[in-house]
Amino acid sequence: MLKQTVIQHTALAKSGGATRIASLLYEGLKKSRYQTIHSFEASENPGDRLISPEKAARAVPENSIVHLHSSADPAAFLSSLPKQTKVIITLHDTQMITGGCSYPLSCTHFDKKCFDPCPRKFPDSETVRKKNISALLDSEAVIISPSSWLARLTRKADKHISVKIIPNGIPWPENMADKKKARKKLGLHPSSKVVLFIAHGGQSAGYKSGPDWKNYWNMIKTKVPEAVGFAIGGDKNSREGDFLSIPYVDRRMLRQFMLAADVFAYPTLADNHPLVILEAMSCGLAPVSYAVGGVVEQIASGVNGILVPPYEKEIFADKVSNLLNNQRQAREMGSQGFHGGGKKYKNIRMTNNYIKIYDNLAYF
């Protein structure tokens, strides 16, 4: 078999779960029999020019396997690929099966095939939905979902779409790190009770309840007066009492915060198979999350974290507070998450599962 090229394509060169998975696969394939390229349509560097989806697709070499993770216009990208291109698509949210939204949440229009007018004001939502789904089917792509939840939604969007499930994976350390050392590096007292809120966009992250983080914190602080809270991922540094807001930090520094914390508070309103929960588990950090989307496939409530009925804010704050007051239980859950997650969510396993798909495409 000739050595083929696998193109890992994303809309953005940096940030986001789709880009992270594409980058991990890019690195994992370097030691395989496949050449690999990470292509993209835009970066977060102000001086870089936007490349149209059509132009990015037309630049794909012949005899390549294209692995699409995201695009500004997936239908335009797929329809512009060279003929006979073999395609894999990983769905990281619902944008490729809706008229524009990343997650339908409580929108009843998803069940009605996004009939116009769209309540979220996406223009021509039903036309866009039809175009996206037609492109998925016409490309004859292998469709991958990291979660069973999104796979079910995809089949619901169109019964003709076949979906395989490959859970996300990340680099996983062999041993749990020392929490005391991490706290010392951050200047935290060894007995501190530390809770983290994390999301790209910080307190502006709507799907992650970012605008409500301070309300959650106030409820937690009332129940655990000695608690210290960090909100990570925004665009500025600020402090209100024991609640500290921190802008985007690199992955190494984020890991230090996760290692130092007792509880990861993740009041997400919708999610596929979030990498941030896997990252918390890889640090031995117990997550508390709403039982939405693919999160329920990651967290076994009471074992490696806690699931809360969706959008029950007071219950959520209570569960976080109870874990902060019971650090031994939090550590036990963190240990369960670390060891259990290491068996299921290593990036090596994810890469090998994708290589099987590439092999099937390369031979036929």
PDB file of N, CA and C in Angstrom, residues 168-263:
ATOM      1  N   ASN A 168     -13.430  10.529  22.753  1.00  0.00           N
ATOM      2  CA  ASN A 168     -12.236  11.371  22.754  1.00  0.00           C
ATOM      3  C   ASN A 168     -11.175  10.790  23.679  1.00  0.00           C
ATOM      4  N   GLY A 169      -9.935  11.171  23.413  1.00  0.00           N
ATOM      5  CA  GLY A 169      -8.826  10.740  24.261  1.00  0.00           C
ATOM      6  C   GLY A 169      -7.798  11.846  24.391  1.00  0.00           C
ATOM      7  N   ILE A 170      -7.057  11.841  25.487  1.00  0.00           N
ATOM      8  CA  ILE A 170      -6.021  12.844  25.746  1.00  0.00           C
ATOM      9  C   ILE A 170      -4.786  12.139  26.312  1.00  0.00           C
ATOM     10  N   PRO A 171      -3.630  12.805  26.310  1.00  0.00           N
ATOM     11  CA  PRO A 171      -2.454  12.224  26.979  1.00  0.00           C
ATOM     12  C   PRO A 171      -2.756  11.986  28.454  1.00  0.00           C
ATOM     13  N   TRP A 172      -2.388  10.821  28.936  1.00  0.00           N
ATOM     14  CA  TRP A 172      -2.718  10.455  30.320  1.00  0.00           C
ATOM     15  C   TRP A 172      -1.444  10.083  31.068  1.00  0.00           C
ATOM     16  N   PRO A 173      -1.174  10.733  32.198  1.00  0.00           N
ATOM     17  CA  PRO A 173       0.054  10.407  32.947  1.00  0.00           C
ATOM     18  C   PRO A 173      -0.025   9.013  33.562  1.00  0.00           C
ATOM     19  N   GLU A 174       1.131   8.442  33.788  1.00  0.00           N
ATOM     20  CA  GLU A 174       1.183   7.098  34.380  1.00  0.00           C
ATOM     21  C   GLU A 174       0.788   7.110  35.849  1.00  0.00           C
ATOM     22  N   ASN A 175       1.153   8.173  36.543  1.00  0.00           N
ATOM     23  CA  ASN A 175       0.894   8.247  37.981  1.00  0.00           C
ATOM     24  C   ASN A 175       0.239   9.579  38.345  1.00  0.00           C
ATOM     25  N   MET A 176      -0.547   9.560  39.411  1.00  0.00           N
ATOM     26  CA  MET A 176      -1.155  10.795  39.903  1.00  0.00           C
ATOM     27  C   MET A 176      -0.088  11.704  40.491  1.00  0.00           C
ATOM     28  N   ALA A 177      -0.220  12.987  40.210  1.00  0.00           N
ATOM     29  CA  ALA A 177       0.746  13.959  40.704  1.00  0.00           C
ATOM     30  C   ALA A 177       0.441  14.331  42.159  1.00  0.00           C
ATOM     31  N   ASP A 178       1.393  14.991  42.778  1.00  0.00           N
ATOM     32  CA  ASP A 178       1.283  15.385  44.185  1.00  0.00           C
ATOM     33  C   ASP A 178       0.521  16.708  44.297  1.00  0.00           C
ATOM     34  N   LYS A 179      -0.631  16.684  44.953  1.00  0.00           N
ATOM     35  CA  LYS A 179      -1.452  17.884  45.113  1.00  0.00           C
ATOM     36  C   LYS A 179      -0.723  18.946  45.939  1.00  0.00           C
ATOM     37  N   LYS A 180       0.012  18.528  46.955  1.00  0.00           N
ATOM     38  CA  LYS A 180       0.696  19.486  47.814  1.00  0.00           C
ATOM     39  C   LYS A 180       1.717  20.297  47.024  1.00  0.00           C
ATOM     40  N   LYS A 181       2.434  19.633  46.115  1.00  0.00           N
ATOM     41  CA  LYS A 181       3.438  20.341  45.306  1.00  0.00           C
ATOM     42  C   LYS A 181       2.766  21.364  44.393  1.00  0.00           C
ATOM     43  N   ALA A 182       1.632  20.971  43.808  1.00  0.00           N
ATOM     44  CA  ALA A 182       0.915  21.893  42.925  1.00  0.00           C
ATOM     45  C   ALA A 182       0.429  23.111  43.701  1.00  0.00           C
ATOM     46  N   ARG A 183      -0.061  22.888  44.915  1.00  0.00           N
ATOM     47  CA  ARG A 183      -0.540  24.011  45.731  1.00  0.00           C
ATOM     48  C   ARG A 183       0.610  24.928  46.133  1.00  0.00           C
ATOM     49  N   LYS A 184       1.738  24.344  46.408  1.00  0.00           N
ATOM     50  CA  LYS A 184       2.897  25.152  46.780  1.00  0.00           C
ATOM     51  C   LYS A 184       3.312  26.043  45.616  1.00  0.00           C
ATOM     52  N   LYS A 185       3.284  25.496  44.390  1.00  0.00           N
ATOM     53  CA  LYS A 185       3.659  26.280  43.209  1.00  0.00           C
ATOM     54  C   LYS A 185       2.719  27.462  43.005  1.00  0.00           C
ATOM     55  N   LEU A 186       1.455  27.280  43.358  1.00  0.00           N
ATOM     56  CA  LEU A 186       0.466  28.339  43.172  1.00  0.00           C
ATOM     57  C   LEU A 186       0.306  29.225  44.401  1.00  0.00           C
ATOM     58  N   GLY A 187       1.044  28.920  45.453  1.00  0.00           N
ATOM     59  CA  GLY A 187       0.965  29.727  46.663  1.00  0.00           C
ATOM     60  C   GLY A 187      -0.281  29.481  47.481  1.00  0.00           C
ATOM     61  N   LEU A 188      -0.871  28.288  47.366  1.00  0.00           N
ATOM     62  CA  LEU A 188      -2.079  27.949  48.105  1.00  0.00           C
ATOM     63  C   LEU A 188      -1.717  27.159  49.357  1.00  0.00           C
ATOM     64  N   HIS A 189      -2.461  27.381  50.431  1.00  0.00           N
ATOM     65  CA  HIS A 189      -2.231  26.640  51.677  1.00  0.00           C
ATOM     66  C   HIS A 189      -2.583  25.171  51.463  1.00  0.00           C
ATOM     67  N   PRO A 190      -1.822  24.244  52.062  1.00  0.00           N
ATOM     68  CA  PRO A 190      -2.090  22.813  51.864  1.00  0.00           C
ATOM     69  C   PRO A 190      -3.510  22.390  52.219  1.00  0.00           C
ATOM     70  N   SER A 191      -4.143  23.075  53.175  1.00  0.00           N
ATOM     71  CA  SER A 191      -5.492  22.674  53.598  1.00  0.00           C
ATOM     72  C   SER A 191      -6.599  23.504  52.949  1.00  0.00           C
ATOM     73  N   SER A 192      -6.261  24.321  51.963  1.00  0.00           N
ATOM     74  CA  SER A 192      -7.269  25.144  51.284  1.00  0.00           C
ATOM     75  C   SER A 192      -8.352  24.281  50.652  1.00  0.00           C
ATOM     76  N   LYS A 193      -9.552  24.847  50.551  1.00  0.00           N
ATOM     77  CA  LYS A 193     -10.659  24.183  49.864  1.00  0.00           C
ATOM     78  C   LYS A 193     -10.891  24.936  48.559  1.00  0.00           C
ATOM     79  N   VAL A 194     -10.465  24.306  47.459  1.00  0.00           N
ATOM     80  CA  VAL A 194     -10.350  25.025  46.183  1.00  0.00           C
ATOM     81  C   VAL A 194     -11.318  24.457  45.152  1.00  0.00           C
ATOM     82  N   VAL A 195     -12.074  25.368  44.529  1.00  0.00           N
ATOM     83  CA  VAL A 195     -12.992  24.975  43.464  1.00  0.00           C
ATOM     84  C   VAL A 195     -12.613  25.723  42.191  1.00  0.00           C
ATOM     85  N   LEU A 196     -12.674  25.025  41.050  1.00  0.00           N
ATOM     86  CA  LEU A 196     -12.364  25.613  39.751  1.00  0.00           C
ATOM     87  C   LEU A 196     -13.605  25.693  38.883  1.00  0.00           C
ATOM     88  N   PHE A 197     -13.744  26.816  38.180  1.00  0.00           N
ATOM     89  CA  PHE A 197     -14.672  26.951  37.055  1.00  0.00           C
ATOM     90  C   PHE A 197     -13.786  27.180  35.826  1.00  0.00           C
ATOM     91  N   ILE A 198     -14.006  26.418  34.760  1.00  0.00           N
ATOM     92  CA  ILE A 198     -13.151  26.532  33.579  1.00  0.00           C
ATOM     93  C   ILE A 198     -14.000  26.485  32.321  1.00  0.00           C
ATOM     94  N   ALA A 199     -13.734  27.403  31.394  1.00  0.00           N
ATOM     95  CA  ALA A 199     -14.359  27.350  30.075  1.00  0.00           C
ATOM     96  C   ALA A 199     -13.643  28.320  29.156  1.00  0.00           C
ATOM     97  N   HIS A 200     -13.555  27.982  27.880  1.00  0.00           N
ATOM     98  CA  HIS A 200     -13.018  28.914  26.908  1.00  0.00           C
ATOM     99  C   HIS A 200     -13.999  30.088  26.805  1.00  0.00           C
ATOM    100  N   GLY A 201     -13.522  31.264  27.158  1.00  0.00           N
ATOM    101  CA  GLY A 201     -14.402  32.428  27.223  1.00  0.00           C
ATOM    102  C   GLY A 201     -14.765  32.803  28.637  1.00  0.00           C
ATOM    103  N   GLY A 202     -14.437  31.932  29.594  1.00  0.00           N
ATOM    104  CA  GLY A 202     -14.678  32.250  30.998  1.00  0.00           C
ATOM    105  C   GLY A 202     -16.127  32.587  31.294  1.00  0.00           C
ATOM    106  N   GLN A 203     -16.348  33.711  31.955  1.00  0.00           N
ATOM    107  CA  GLN A 203     -17.689  34.089  32.381  1.00  0.00           C
ATOM    108  C   GLN A 203     -18.574  34.611  31.246  1.00  0.00           C
ATOM    109  N   SER A 204     -18.042  34.594  30.037  1.00  0.00           N
ATOM    110  CA  SER A 204     -18.854  34.914  28.859  1.00  0.00           C
ATOM    111  C   SER A 204     -19.308  33.653  28.122  1.00  0.00           C
ATOM    112  N   ALA A 205     -18.886  32.495  28.599  1.00  0.00           N
ATOM    113  CA  ALA A 205     -19.184  31.239  27.913  1.00  0.00           C
ATOM    114  C   ALA A 205     -20.615  30.798  28.220  1.00  0.00           C
ATOM    115  N   GLY A 206     -21.528  31.100  27.311  1.00  0.00           N
ATOM    116  CA  GLY A 206     -22.952  30.855  27.566  1.00  0.00           C
ATOM    117  C   GLY A 206     -23.297  29.412  27.799  1.00  0.00           C
ATOM    118  N   TYR A 207     -22.792  28.497  26.953  1.00  0.00           N
ATOM    119  CA  TYR A 207     -23.130  27.086  27.086  1.00  0.00           C
ATOM    120  C   TYR A 207     -22.572  26.474  28.377  1.00  0.00           C
ATOM    121  N   LYS A 208     -21.580  27.129  28.971  1.00  0.00           N
ATOM    122  CA  LYS A 208     -20.961  26.626  30.202  1.00  0.00           C
ATOM    123  C   LYS A 208     -21.458  27.368  31.435  1.00  0.00           C
ATOM    124  N   SER A 209     -22.566  28.103  31.306  1.00  0.00           N
ATOM    125  CA  SER A 209     -23.149  28.878  32.411  1.00  0.00           C
ATOM    126  C   SER A 209     -22.210  29.952  32.932  1.00  0.00           C
ATOM    127  N   GLY A 210     -21.266  30.410  32.101  1.00  0.00           N
ATOM    128  CA  GLY A 210     -20.305  31.412  32.543  1.00  0.00           C
ATOM    129  C   GLY A 210     -20.922  32.636  33.200  1.00  0.00           C
ATOM    130  N   PRO A 211     -21.989  33.216  32.637  1.00  0.00           N
ATOM    131  CA  PRO A 211     -22.588  34.399  33.271  1.00  0.00           C
ATOM    132  C   PRO A 211     -23.135  34.128  34.668  1.00  0.00           C
ATOM    133  N   ASP A 212     -23.344  32.860  35.021  1.00  0.00           N
ATOM    134  CA  ASP A 212     -23.887  32.522  36.344  1.00  0.00           C
ATOM    135  C   ASP A 212     -22.821  32.035  37.325  1.00  0.00           C
ATOM    136  N   TRP A 213     -21.556  32.005  36.896  1.00  0.00           N
ATOM    137  CA  TRP A 213     -20.526  31.470  37.779  1.00  0.00           C
ATOM    138  C   TRP A 213     -20.487  32.195  39.130  1.00  0.00           C
ATOM    139  N   LYS A 214     -20.618  33.501  39.140  1.00  0.00           N
ATOM    140  CA  LYS A 214     -20.557  34.243  40.414  1.00  0.00           C
ATOM    141  C   LYS A 214     -21.729  33.888  41.311  1.00  0.00           C
ATOM    142  N   ASN A 215     -22.884  33.630  40.712  1.00  0.00           N
ATOM    143  CA  ASN A 215     -24.041  33.211  41.528  1.00  0.00           C
ATOM    144  C   ASN A 215     -23.776  31.859  42.170  1.00  0.00           C
ATOM    145  N   TYR A 216     -23.211  30.931  41.384  1.00  0.00           N
ATOM    146  CA  TYR A 216     -22.847  29.632  41.958  1.00  0.00           C
ATOM    147  C   TYR A 216     -21.824  29.831  43.071  1.00  0.00           C
ATOM    148  N   TRP A 217     -20.832  30.670  42.806  1.00  0.00           N
ATOM    149  CA  TRP A 217     -19.793  30.898  43.796  1.00  0.00           C
ATOM    150  C   TRP A 217     -20.373  31.479  45.086  1.00  0.00           C
ATOM    151  N   ASN A 218     -21.281  32.417  44.979  1.00  0.00           N
ATOM    152  CA  ASN A 218     -21.865  33.016  46.184  1.00  0.00           C
ATOM    153  C   ASN A 218     -22.596  31.970  47.023  1.00  0.00           C
ATOM    154  N   MET A 219     -23.305  31.045  46.360  1.00  0.00           N
ATOM    155  CA  MET A 219     -23.981  29.972  47.097  1.00  0.00           C
ATOM    156  C   MET A 219     -22.973  29.050  47.761  1.00  0.00           C
ATOM    157  N   ILE A 220     -21.892  28.739  47.032  1.00  0.00           N
ATOM    158  CA  ILE A 220     -20.854  27.854  47.581  1.00  0.00           C
ATOM    159  C   ILE A 220     -20.152  28.522  48.758  1.00  0.00           C
ATOM    160  N   LYS A 221     -19.831  29.797  48.614  1.00  0.00           N
ATOM    161  CA  LYS A 221     -19.088  30.520  49.651  1.00  0.00           C
ATOM    162  C   LYS A 221     -19.920  30.631  50.935  1.00  0.00           C
ATOM    163  N   THR A 222     -21.234  30.737  50.785  1.00  0.00           N
ATOM    164  CA  THR A 222     -22.107  30.789  51.961  1.00  0.00           C
ATOM    165  C   THR A 222     -22.023  29.492  52.750  1.00  0.00           C
ATOM    166  N   LYS A 223     -21.944  28.375  52.064  1.00  0.00           N
ATOM    167  CA  LYS A 223     -21.902  27.064  52.711  1.00  0.00           C
ATOM    168  C   LYS A 223     -20.488  26.671  53.143  1.00  0.00           C
ATOM    169  N   VAL A 224     -19.479  27.191  52.421  1.00  0.00           N
ATOM    170  CA  VAL A 224     -18.080  26.869  52.736  1.00  0.00           C
ATOM    171  C   VAL A 224     -17.313  28.190  52.821  1.00  0.00           C
ATOM    172  N   PRO A 225     -17.387  28.874  53.965  1.00  0.00           N
ATOM    173  CA  PRO A 225     -16.801  30.226  54.092  1.00  0.00           C
ATOM    174  C   PRO A 225     -15.310  30.290  53.786  1.00  0.00           C
ATOM    175  N   GLU A 226     -14.600  29.189  54.018  1.00  0.00           N
ATOM    176  CA  GLU A 226     -13.149  29.200  53.796  1.00  0.00           C
ATOM    177  C   GLU A 226     -12.761  28.825  52.361  1.00  0.00           C
ATOM    178  N   ALA A 227     -13.725  28.636  51.486  1.00  0.00           N
ATOM    179  CA  ALA A 227     -13.448  28.211  50.112  1.00  0.00           C
ATOM    180  C   ALA A 227     -12.709  29.284  49.323  1.00  0.00           C
ATOM    181  N   VAL A 228     -11.915  28.821  48.354  1.00  0.00           N
ATOM    182  CA  VAL A 228     -11.233  29.685  47.393  1.00  0.00           C
ATOM    183  C   VAL A 228     -11.684  29.254  46.002  1.00  0.00           C
ATOM    184  N   GLY A 229     -12.072  30.216  45.176  1.00  0.00           N
ATOM    185  CA  GLY A 229     -12.571  29.889  43.845  1.00  0.00           C
ATOM    186  C   GLY A 229     -11.749  30.540  42.744  1.00  0.00           C
ATOM    187  N   PHE A 230     -11.567  29.803  41.644  1.00  0.00           N
ATOM    188  CA  PHE A 230     -10.882  30.326  40.463  1.00  0.00           C
ATOM    189  C   PHE A 230     -11.793  30.156  39.253  1.00  0.00           C
ATOM    190  N   ALA A 231     -11.920  31.223  38.474  1.00  0.00           N
ATOM    191  CA  ALA A 231     -12.657  31.190  37.209  1.00  0.00           C
ATOM    192  C   ALA A 231     -11.639  31.405  36.096  1.00  0.00           C
ATOM    193  N   ILE A 232     -11.412  30.356  35.304  1.00  0.00           N
ATOM    194  CA  ILE A 232     -10.313  30.381  34.337  1.00  0.00           C
ATOM    195  C   ILE A 232     -10.857  30.358  32.908  1.00  0.00           C
ATOM    196  N   GLY A 233     -10.281  31.217  32.066  1.00  0.00           N
ATOM    197  CA  GLY A 233     -10.623  31.173  30.656  1.00  0.00           C
ATOM    198  C   GLY A 233     -11.170  32.460  30.091  1.00  0.00           C
ATOM    199  N   GLY A 234     -11.270  33.498  30.902  1.00  0.00           N
ATOM    200  CA  GLY A 234     -11.813  34.765  30.420  1.00  0.00           C
ATOM    201  C   GLY A 234     -10.756  35.627  29.746  1.00  0.00           C
ATOM    202  N   ASP A 235     -10.944  36.932  29.804  1.00  0.00           N
ATOM    203  CA  ASP A 235     -10.014  37.834  29.121  1.00  0.00           C
ATOM    204  C   ASP A 235      -9.361  38.853  30.055  1.00  0.00           C
ATOM    205  N   LYS A 236      -9.543  38.701  31.374  1.00  0.00           N
ATOM    206  CA  LYS A 236      -8.924  39.664  32.285  1.00  0.00           C
ATOM    207  C   LYS A 236      -8.713  39.047  33.666  1.00  0.00           C
ATOM    208  N   ASN A 237      -7.780  39.652  34.391  1.00  0.00           N
ATOM    209  CA  ASN A 237      -7.547  39.299  35.786  1.00  0.00           C
ATOM    210  C   ASN A 237      -8.414  40.169  36.678  1.00  0.00           C
ATOM    211  N   SER A 238      -9.059  39.542  37.658  1.00  0.00           N
ATOM    212  CA  SER A 238      -9.802  40.326  38.645  1.00  0.00           C
ATOM    213  C   SER A 238      -9.947  39.483  39.908  1.00  0.00           C
ATOM    214  N   ARG A 239     -10.279  40.175  40.992  1.00  0.00           N
ATOM    215  CA  ARG A 239     -10.482  39.464  42.262  1.00  0.00           C
ATOM    216  C   ARG A 239     -11.604  40.123  43.037  1.00  0.00           C
ATOM    217  N   GLU A 240     -12.535  39.279  43.509  1.00  0.00           N
ATOM    218  CA  GLU A 240     -13.597  39.730  44.404  1.00  0.00           C
ATOM    219  C   GLU A 240     -13.570  38.812  45.617  1.00  0.00           C
ATOM    220  N   GLY A 241     -12.953  39.281  46.688  1.00  0.00           N
ATOM    221  CA  GLY A 241     -12.798  38.438  47.868  1.00  0.00           C
ATOM    222  C   GLY A 241     -11.928  37.230  47.549  1.00  0.00           C
ATOM    223  N   ASP A 242     -12.470  36.042  47.754  1.00  0.00           N
ATOM    224  CA  ASP A 242     -11.730  34.804  47.488  1.00  0.00           C
ATOM    225  C   ASP A 242     -12.069  34.197  46.128  1.00  0.00           C
ATOM    226  N   PHE A 243     -12.684  34.986  45.266  1.00  0.00           N
ATOM    227  CA  PHE A 243     -13.029  34.517  43.921  1.00  0.00           C
ATOM    228  C   PHE A 243     -12.153  35.245  42.913  1.00  0.00           C
ATOM    229  N   LEU A 244     -11.262  34.494  42.245  1.00  0.00           N
ATOM    230  CA  LEU A 244     -10.278  35.078  41.344  1.00  0.00           C
ATOM    231  C   LEU A 244     -10.575  34.684  39.900  1.00  0.00           C
ATOM    232  N   SER A 245     -10.672  35.676  39.039  1.00  0.00           N
ATOM    233  CA  SER A 245     -10.863  35.444  37.610  1.00  0.00           C
ATOM    234  C   SER A 245      -9.524  35.550  36.906  1.00  0.00           C
ATOM    235  N   ILE A 246      -9.225  34.550  36.078  1.00  0.00           N
ATOM    236  CA  ILE A 246      -7.923  34.463  35.419  1.00  0.00           C
ATOM    237  C   ILE A 246      -8.139  34.281  33.926  1.00  0.00           C
ATOM    238  N   PRO A 247      -7.415  35.028  33.084  1.00  0.00           N
ATOM    239  CA  PRO A 247      -7.570  34.852  31.638  1.00  0.00           C
ATOM    240  C   PRO A 247      -7.083  33.482  31.191  1.00  0.00           C
ATOM    241  N   TYR A 248      -7.165  33.265  29.896  1.00  0.00           N
ATOM    242  CA  TYR A 248      -6.692  32.014  29.302  1.00  0.00           C
ATOM    243  C   TYR A 248      -5.273  31.716  29.756  1.00  0.00           C
ATOM    244  N   VAL A 249      -5.022  30.485  30.180  1.00  0.00           N
ATOM    245  CA  VAL A 249      -3.679  30.044  30.547  1.00  0.00           C
ATOM    246  C   VAL A 249      -3.307  28.863  29.659  1.00  0.00           C
ATOM    247  N   ASP A 250      -2.015  28.627  29.483  1.00  0.00           N
ATOM    248  CA  ASP A 250      -1.605  27.505  28.646  1.00  0.00           C
ATOM    249  C   ASP A 250      -1.913  26.184  29.355  1.00  0.00           C
ATOM    250  N   ARG A 251      -1.785  25.108  28.609  1.00  0.00           N
ATOM    251  CA  ARG A 251      -2.207  23.807  29.127  1.00  0.00           C
ATOM    252  C   ARG A 251      -1.394  23.381  30.352  1.00  0.00           C
ATOM    253  N   ARG A 252      -0.131  23.739  30.375  1.00  0.00           N
ATOM    254  CA  ARG A 252       0.711  23.364  31.521  1.00  0.00           C
ATOM    255  C   ARG A 252       0.238  24.060  32.797  1.00  0.00           C
ATOM    256  N   MET A 253      -0.076  25.355  32.700  1.00  0.00           N
ATOM    257  CA  MET A 253      -0.544  26.081  33.873  1.00  0.00           C
ATOM    258  C   MET A 253      -1.942  25.623  34.286  1.00  0.00           C
ATOM    259  N   LEU A 254      -2.792  25.340  33.298  1.00  0.00           N
ATOM    260  CA  LEU A 254      -4.135  24.834  33.615  1.00  0.00           C
ATOM    261  C   LEU A 254      -4.029  23.534  34.401  1.00  0.00           C
ATOM    262  N   ARG A 255      -3.086  22.705  34.004  1.00  0.00           N
ATOM    263  CA  ARG A 255      -2.888  21.439  34.725  1.00  0.00           C
ATOM    264  C   ARG A 255      -2.494  21.691  36.180  1.00  0.00           C
ATOM    265  N   GLN A 256      -1.681  22.718  36.432  1.00  0.00           N
ATOM    266  CA  GLN A 256      -1.297  23.027  37.808  1.00  0.00           C
ATOM    267  C   GLN A 256      -2.519  23.400  38.646  1.00  0.00           C
ATOM    268  N   PHE A 257      -3.416  24.187  38.076  1.00  0.00           N
ATOM    269  CA  PHE A 257      -4.644  24.547  38.794  1.00  0.00           C
ATOM    270  C   PHE A 257      -5.496  23.311  39.060  1.00  0.00           C
ATOM    271  N   MET A 258      -5.594  22.426  38.071  1.00  0.00           N
ATOM    272  CA  MET A 258      -6.398  21.216  38.253  1.00  0.00           C
ATOM    273  C   MET A 258      -5.795  20.298  39.313  1.00  0.00           C
ATOM    274  N   LEU A 259      -4.482  20.209  39.320  1.00  0.00           N
ATOM    275  CA  LEU A 259      -3.820  19.374  40.325  1.00  0.00           C
ATOM    276  C   LEU A 259      -4.013  19.951  41.726  1.00  0.00           C
ATOM    277  N   ALA A 260      -4.083  21.268  41.829  1.00  0.00           N
ATOM    278  CA  ALA A 260      -4.171  21.917  43.139  1.00  0.00           C
ATOM    279  C   ALA A 260      -5.590  21.937  43.700  1.00  0.00           C
ATOM    280  N   ALA A 261      -6.600  21.801  42.834  1.00  0.00           N
ATOM    281  CA  ALA A 261      -7.989  21.992  43.264  1.00  0.00           C
ATOM    282  C   ALA A 261      -8.581  20.738  43.902  1.00  0.00           C
ATOM    283  N   ASP A 262      -9.698  20.940  44.598  1.00  0.00           N
ATOM    284  CA  ASP A 262     -10.458  19.836  45.184  1.00  0.00           C
ATOM    285  C   ASP A 262     -11.624  19.421  44.301  1.00  0.00           C
ATOM    286  N   VAL A 263     -12.280  20.413  43.683  1.00  0.00           N
ATOM    287  CA  VAL A 263     -13.499  20.145  42.914  1.00  0.00           C
ATOM    288  C   VAL A 263     -13.478  20.974  41.632  1.00  0.00           C
TER     289      VAL A 263
END
